[in-house]
mmCIF file of C-alpha atoms in Angstrom:
data_model
loop_
_atom_site.group_PDB
_atom_site.id
_atom_site.type_symbol
_atom_site.label_atom_id
_atom_site.label_comp_id
_atom_site.label_asym_id
_atom_site.label_seq_id
_atom_site.Cartn_x
_atom_site.Cartn_y
_atom_site.Cartn_z
ATOM 1 C CA SER A 1 -6.595 -2.017 12.570
ATOM 2 C CA SER A 2 -5.742 -4.821 9.667
ATOM 3 C CA GLU A 3 -8.189 -3.034 7.343
ATOM 4 C CA LEU A 4 -7.424 -1.021 4.541
ATOM 5 C CA THR A 5 -10.010 1.725 3.595
ATOM 6 C CA GLN A 6 -10.899 2.890 0.337
ATOM 7 C CA ASP A 7 -13.203 5.478 -0.824
ATOM 8 C CA PRO A 8 -15.692 4.217 -2.647
ATOM 9 C CA ALA A 9 -16.165 6.014 -5.755
ATOM 10 C CA VAL A 10 -14.173 8.763 -7.791
ATOM 11 C CA SER A 11 -14.885 10.709 -10.860
ATOM 12 C CA VAL A 12 -12.394 12.457 -12.992
ATOM 13 C CA ALA A 13 -12.930 14.129 -16.290
ATOM 14 C CA LEU A 14 -11.225 13.093 -19.344
ATOM 15 C CA GLY A 15 -7.336 14.202 -19.423
ATOM 16 C CA GLN A 16 -7.309 15.356 -15.697
ATOM 17 C CA THR A 17 -5.536 14.268 -12.822
ATOM 18 C CA VAL A 18 -7.275 11.921 -10.153
ATOM 19 C CA ARG A 19 -5.575 10.412 -6.589
ATOM 20 C CA ILE A 20 -7.147 7.368 -5.097
ATOM 21 C CA THR A 21 -6.326 6.724 -1.541
ATOM 22 C CA CYS A 22 -5.587 3.588 0.513
ATOM 23 C CA GLN A 23 -5.512 4.248 4.350
ATOM 24 C CA GLY A 24 -4.335 1.578 6.987
ATOM 25 C CA ASP A 25 -1.981 1.212 10.037
ATOM 26 C CA SER A 26 -0.083 -1.743 7.671
ATOM 27 C CA LEU A 27 0.764 1.217 5.313
ATOM 28 C CA ARG A 28 3.277 2.317 7.994
ATOM 29 C CA SER A 29 5.803 -0.761 7.300
ATOM 30 C CA TYR A 30 4.609 -1.498 3.844
ATOM 31 C CA TYR A 31 4.167 0.074 0.737
ATOM 32 C CA ALA A 32 0.626 -0.645 -1.147
ATOM 33 C CA SER A 33 0.400 -2.485 -4.519
ATOM 34 C CA TRP A 34 -2.597 -1.218 -6.353
ATOM 35 C CA TYR A 35 -4.531 -3.164 -8.887
ATOM 36 C CA GLN A 36 -7.039 -2.303 -11.846
ATOM 37 C CA GLN A 37 -9.954 -4.392 -12.475
ATOM 38 C CA LYS A 38 -12.277 -4.010 -15.138
ATOM 39 C CA PRO A 39 -15.827 -5.802 -15.458
ATOM 40 C CA GLY A 40 -15.527 -9.432 -16.194
ATOM 41 C CA GLN A 41 -11.737 -9.249 -15.711
ATOM 42 C CA ALA A 42 -9.144 -10.622 -13.412
ATOM 43 C CA PRO A 43 -7.224 -7.689 -11.447
ATOM 44 C CA VAL A 44 -3.710 -6.868 -12.863
ATOM 45 C CA LEU A 45 -1.354 -5.126 -10.951
ATOM 46 C CA VAL A 46 -0.532 -1.578 -11.717
ATOM 47 C CA ILE A 47 1.827 -0.026 -9.175
ATOM 48 C CA TYR A 48 3.951 -1.691 -6.805
ATOM 49 C CA GLY A 49 6.924 -0.899 -4.129
ATOM 50 C CA LYS A 50 7.891 3.134 -3.850
ATOM 51 C CA ASN A 51 6.532 3.370 -6.873
ATOM 52 C CA ASN A 52 7.299 0.886 -9.360
ATOM 53 C CA ARG A 53 5.202 0.215 -12.636
ATOM 54 C CA PRO A 54 5.135 -3.564 -14.391
ATOM 55 C CA SER A 55 5.739 -3.658 -18.004
ATOM 56 C CA GLY A 56 3.635 -2.118 -20.282
ATOM 57 C CA ILE A 57 1.428 -0.257 -17.408
ATOM 58 C CA PRO A 58 1.441 3.761 -18.783
ATOM 59 C CA ASP A 59 3.549 5.757 -17.070
ATOM 60 C CA ARG A 60 0.761 7.771 -16.210
ATOM 61 C CA PHE A 61 0.067 6.036 -13.228
ATOM 62 C CA SER A 62 2.393 6.260 -9.910
ATOM 63 C CA GLY A 63 2.327 5.513 -6.325
ATOM 64 C CA SER A 64 3.593 7.443 -3.249
ATOM 65 C CA SER A 65 3.010 6.611 0.738
ATOM 66 C CA SER A 66 2.996 9.059 2.924
ATOM 67 C CA GLY A 67 2.346 8.126 7.188
ATOM 68 C CA ASN A 68 -0.849 5.609 6.507
ATOM 69 C CA THR A 69 -1.749 6.222 3.818
ATOM 70 C CA ALA A 70 -0.619 5.403 0.152
ATOM 71 C CA SER A 71 -2.167 7.081 -3.225
ATOM 72 C CA LEU A 72 -2.262 6.070 -6.872
ATOM 73 C CA THR A 73 -2.345 8.873 -9.205
ATOM 74 C CA ILE A 74 -3.431 8.698 -12.627
ATOM 75 C CA THR A 75 -2.037 11.619 -14.406
ATOM 76 C CA GLY A 76 -4.092 12.485 -17.584
ATOM 77 C CA ALA A 77 -6.945 9.871 -16.989
ATOM 78 C CA GLN A 78 -7.995 8.293 -20.050
ATOM 79 C CA ALA A 79 -10.904 6.594 -20.834
ATOM 80 C CA GLU A 80 -9.852 3.128 -20.632
ATOM 81 C CA ASP A 81 -8.569 3.833 -16.981
ATOM 82 C CA GLU A 82 -12.448 3.386 -16.148
ATOM 83 C CA ALA A 83 -12.562 0.546 -13.644
ATOM 84 C CA ASP A 84 -12.186 -0.352 -9.918
ATOM 85 C CA TYR A 85 -8.770 -0.248 -8.220
ATOM 86 C CA TYR A 86 -7.514 -2.256 -5.186
ATOM 87 C CA CYS A 87 -4.961 -1.205 -2.911
ATOM 88 C CA ASN A 88 -3.014 -4.145 -0.814
ATOM 89 C CA SER A 89 -0.814 -4.832 1.803
ATOM 90 C CA ARG A 90 0.051 -7.266 4.664
ATOM 91 C CA ASP A 91 -0.855 -6.780 8.396
ATOM 92 C CA SER A 92 1.346 -7.245 11.007
ATOM 93 C CA SER A 93 0.574 -11.454 11.361
ATOM 94 C CA GLY A 94 1.344 -11.736 7.455
ATOM 95 C CA ASN A 95 -1.970 -11.999 6.238
ATOM 96 C CA HIS A 96 -2.983 -10.106 2.891
ATOM 97 C CA LEU A 97 -4.780 -7.431 3.159
ATOM 98 C CA PHE A 98 -7.451 -5.945 0.598
ATOM 99 C CA GLY A 99 -8.971 -2.670 0.616
ATOM 100 C CA GLY A 100 -12.581 -2.480 -0.218
ATOM 101 C CA GLY A 101 -11.814 -1.182 -3.462
ATOM 102 C CA THR A 102 -12.560 2.351 -5.447
ATOM 103 C CA LYS A 103 -14.735 2.593 -8.552
ATOM 104 C CA LEU A 104 -12.945 5.085 -11.131
ATOM 105 C CA THR A 105 -15.497 7.192 -13.547
ATOM 106 C CA VAL A 106 -13.853 8.600 -16.298
ATOM 107 C CA LEU A 107 -16.259 11.297 -17.549
ATOM 108 C CA GLN B 1 6.021 -16.022 -19.360
ATOM 109 C CA VAL B 2 3.884 -17.735 -16.489
ATOM 110 C CA GLN B 3 0.290 -18.186 -16.969
ATOM 111 C CA LEU B 4 -2.295 -19.517 -14.629
ATOM 112 C CA GLN B 5 -5.376 -21.675 -15.197
ATOM 113 C CA GLU B 6 -8.073 -22.090 -12.719
ATOM 114 C CA SER B 7 -10.244 -25.384 -12.929
ATOM 115 C CA GLY B 8 -12.957 -26.871 -10.938
ATOM 116 C CA PRO B 9 -16.851 -27.714 -10.346
ATOM 117 C CA GLY B 10 -18.878 -24.386 -10.781
ATOM 118 C CA LEU B 11 -21.523 -26.035 -8.670
ATOM 119 C CA VAL B 12 -21.073 -27.040 -5.413
ATOM 120 C CA LYS B 13 -23.909 -28.250 -2.869
ATOM 121 C CA PRO B 14 -24.463 -26.432 0.590
ATOM 122 C CA SER B 15 -22.111 -28.395 3.202
ATOM 123 C CA GLY B 16 -19.999 -29.761 0.494
ATOM 124 C CA THR B 17 -16.712 -29.080 -0.067
ATOM 125 C CA LEU B 18 -15.264 -26.616 -2.899
ATOM 126 C CA SER B 19 -12.296 -28.083 -4.543
ATOM 127 C CA LEU B 20 -10.528 -25.858 -7.327
ATOM 128 C CA THR B 21 -6.724 -26.831 -8.729
ATOM 129 C CA CYS B 22 -4.718 -23.840 -10.326
ATOM 130 C CA ALA B 23 -2.097 -25.318 -13.419
ATOM 131 C CA VAL B 24 1.069 -23.198 -13.596
ATOM 132 C CA SER B 25 2.430 -22.981 -17.079
ATOM 133 C CA GLY B 26 5.220 -21.219 -18.392
ATOM 134 C CA GLY B 27 7.585 -21.186 -15.363
ATOM 135 C CA SER B 28 7.997 -23.639 -12.011
ATOM 136 C CA ILE B 29 6.303 -24.014 -9.052
ATOM 137 C CA SER B 30 9.453 -24.243 -7.232
ATOM 138 C CA SER B 31 10.632 -20.553 -8.135
ATOM 139 C CA SER B 32 10.769 -18.082 -5.110
ATOM 140 C CA ASN B 33 7.069 -17.478 -5.003
ATOM 141 C CA TRP B 34 4.276 -17.887 -3.119
ATOM 142 C CA TRP B 35 0.812 -19.005 -4.368
ATOM 143 C CA SER B 36 -2.257 -17.764 -3.779
ATOM 144 C CA TRP B 37 -6.037 -17.994 -3.658
ATOM 145 C CA VAL B 38 -8.504 -14.687 -3.709
ATOM 146 C CA ARG B 39 -12.181 -14.737 -4.019
ATOM 147 C CA GLN B 40 -14.458 -12.029 -5.242
ATOM 148 C CA PRO B 41 -17.868 -12.496 -4.686
ATOM 149 C CA PRO B 42 -20.472 -11.009 -6.641
ATOM 150 C CA GLY B 43 -20.720 -7.132 -7.222
ATOM 151 C CA LYS B 44 -17.714 -7.229 -4.034
ATOM 152 C CA GLY B 45 -14.463 -6.586 -3.654
ATOM 153 C CA LEU B 46 -11.047 -9.020 -3.532
ATOM 154 C CA GLU B 47 -10.626 -11.266 -0.572
ATOM 155 C CA TRP B 48 -7.476 -13.212 0.116
ATOM 156 C CA ILE B 49 -8.372 -16.936 0.996
ATOM 157 C CA GLY B 50 -4.645 -18.102 1.719
ATOM 158 C CA GLU B 51 -1.324 -19.092 0.164
ATOM 159 C CA ILE B 52 0.942 -21.810 -0.280
ATOM 160 C CA TYR B 53 5.065 -22.022 -1.028
ATOM 161 C CA HIS B 54 6.586 -25.203 -2.633
ATOM 162 C CA SER B 55 7.969 -26.511 0.295
ATOM 163 C CA GLY B 56 4.242 -27.113 1.881
ATOM 164 C CA SER B 57 4.283 -23.956 3.761
ATOM 165 C CA THR B 58 1.015 -22.516 3.802
ATOM 166 C CA ASN B 59 -0.919 -19.027 5.788
ATOM 167 C CA TYR B 60 -4.473 -19.199 5.637
ATOM 168 C CA ASN B 61 -7.309 -15.824 6.199
ATOM 169 C CA PRO B 62 -8.061 -16.556 9.917
ATOM 170 C CA SER B 63 -11.502 -16.062 8.913
ATOM 171 C CA LEU B 64 -11.524 -19.115 6.586
ATOM 172 C CA LYS B 65 -8.512 -21.155 8.203
ATOM 173 C CA SER B 66 -10.895 -23.541 9.881
ATOM 174 C CA ARG B 67 -12.157 -24.762 6.436
ATOM 175 C CA VAL B 68 -9.360 -24.018 3.943
ATOM 176 C CA THR B 69 -6.573 -26.283 2.962
ATOM 177 C CA ILE B 70 -4.056 -25.676 0.165
ATOM 178 C CA SER B 71 -1.730 -27.940 -1.046
ATOM 179 C CA VAL B 72 0.926 -28.281 -4.340
ATOM 180 C CA ASP B 73 1.611 -30.826 -6.516
ATOM 181 C CA LYS B 74 4.988 -30.146 -7.590
ATOM 182 C CA SER B 75 4.830 -33.157 -10.507
ATOM 183 C CA LYS B 76 1.795 -31.570 -11.977
ATOM 184 C CA ASN B 77 3.184 -28.055 -11.453
ATOM 185 C CA GLN B 78 -0.100 -27.010 -9.844
ATOM 186 C CA PHE B 79 -1.700 -25.752 -6.606
ATOM 187 C CA SER B 80 -5.315 -26.392 -5.011
ATOM 188 C CA LEU B 81 -7.991 -25.197 -2.820
ATOM 189 C CA LYS B 82 -9.887 -27.116 -0.648
ATOM 190 C CA LEU B 83 -13.208 -25.215 0.965
ATOM 191 C CA SER B 84 -15.254 -27.269 3.127
ATOM 192 C CA SER B 85 -18.818 -26.652 5.057
ATOM 193 C CA VAL B 86 -19.698 -24.263 2.470
ATOM 194 C CA THR B 87 -22.573 -21.966 2.380
ATOM 195 C CA ALA B 88 -23.994 -19.585 -0.144
ATOM 196 C CA ALA B 89 -21.719 -16.845 1.487
ATOM 197 C CA ASP B 90 -19.094 -18.416 -0.324
ATOM 198 C CA THR B 91 -20.355 -18.219 -3.979
ATOM 199 C CA ALA B 92 -17.716 -16.083 -5.781
ATOM 200 C CA VAL B 93 -15.156 -15.770 -8.157
ATOM 201 C CA TYR B 94 -11.792 -17.729 -7.110
ATOM 202 C CA TYR B 95 -8.533 -16.557 -8.542
ATOM 203 C CA CYS B 96 -5.259 -17.650 -8.247
ATOM 204 C CA ALA B 97 -2.541 -15.629 -8.262
ATOM 205 C CA ARG B 98 1.767 -15.717 -7.964
ATOM 206 C CA THR B 99 2.710 -13.668 -4.968
ATOM 207 C CA GLY B 100 5.850 -12.619 -5.045
ATOM 208 C CA PRO B 101 8.618 -12.433 -1.906
ATOM 209 C CA ILE B 102 8.837 -9.862 0.292
ATOM 210 C CA SER B 103 11.769 -7.461 -0.508
ATOM 211 C CA VAL B 104 12.501 -4.485 1.483
ATOM 212 C CA THR B 105 13.202 -0.836 0.230
ATOM 213 C CA THR B 106 13.475 2.473 2.162
ATOM 214 C CA GLY B 107 12.605 1.327 5.322
ATOM 215 C CA TYR B 108 9.618 -0.235 3.874
ATOM 216 C CA TYR B 109 8.290 -3.555 2.940
ATOM 217 C CA TYR B 110 6.903 -4.757 -0.384
ATOM 218 C CA TYR B 111 5.631 -7.621 -2.653
ATOM 219 C CA TYR B 112 2.981 -8.076 -5.500
ATOM 220 C CA MET B 113 0.423 -10.534 -6.913
ATOM 221 C CA ASP B 114 1.892 -10.034 -10.410
ATOM 222 C CA VAL B 115 0.217 -13.148 -12.262
ATOM 223 C CA TRP B 116 -3.761 -13.858 -12.067
ATOM 224 C CA GLY B 117 -5.280 -16.529 -13.497
ATOM 225 C CA LYS B 118 -8.598 -15.173 -15.308
ATOM 226 C CA GLY B 119 -10.781 -16.348 -12.241
ATOM 227 C CA THR B 120 -13.324 -19.485 -12.267
ATOM 228 C CA THR B 121 -17.106 -18.816 -10.963
ATOM 229 C CA VAL B 122 -18.311 -21.346 -8.080
ATOM 230 C CA THR B 123 -21.719 -21.243 -7.155
ATOM 231 C CA VAL B 124 -22.938 -22.850 -3.860
ATOM 232 C CA SER B 125 -26.675 -24.140 -4.505
ATOM 233 C CA SER B 126 -28.670 -27.149 -3.994
#
């Protein structure tokens, strides 16, 4: 199917590790890109490609992929990581896809 | 560094046409990038609307294709969105974003939207 599926909400204790997943058939051909969005702000690219971070993104953010599932891992989550996270890919026709988003709560 | 700025009316009447412009600064719209429009209804997720290359080539979300037109003005270094026959369901924050070319590594494709405008809120109401 031409969809990306994410868990609606995930929580993590401060300083612990959390994995946010994204599933979809397109991920067998594309690495997902991941975006962080805080309330009232535009999305920010945090991971792209196999496991690349744009300049300024902390190295606690990492990405991985297996089969039809892409994952964003935050190792040692901080309070400022509380946000919505979206995965992004393209379908077989080249149309952009976004996952429904995962709301991350840092406890 | 490249910056994007959306502009346009914040209120559009039902059945009317939504028109927005994205001004590109700090770089050329004629670079090897596509330029996208993405929207986000209140309390909901991101939805890709469409994209344009500086040559004028476009791709549109199939669910919106019949109502969307994206154009580019290289002389002004900007691109624009028109969405016709709007309803309340088109109320959203509209973002423009720079979309990098598709690359390949270890047998997978990848790309990214690395620069985003701050977004502009458009409300459809009479």
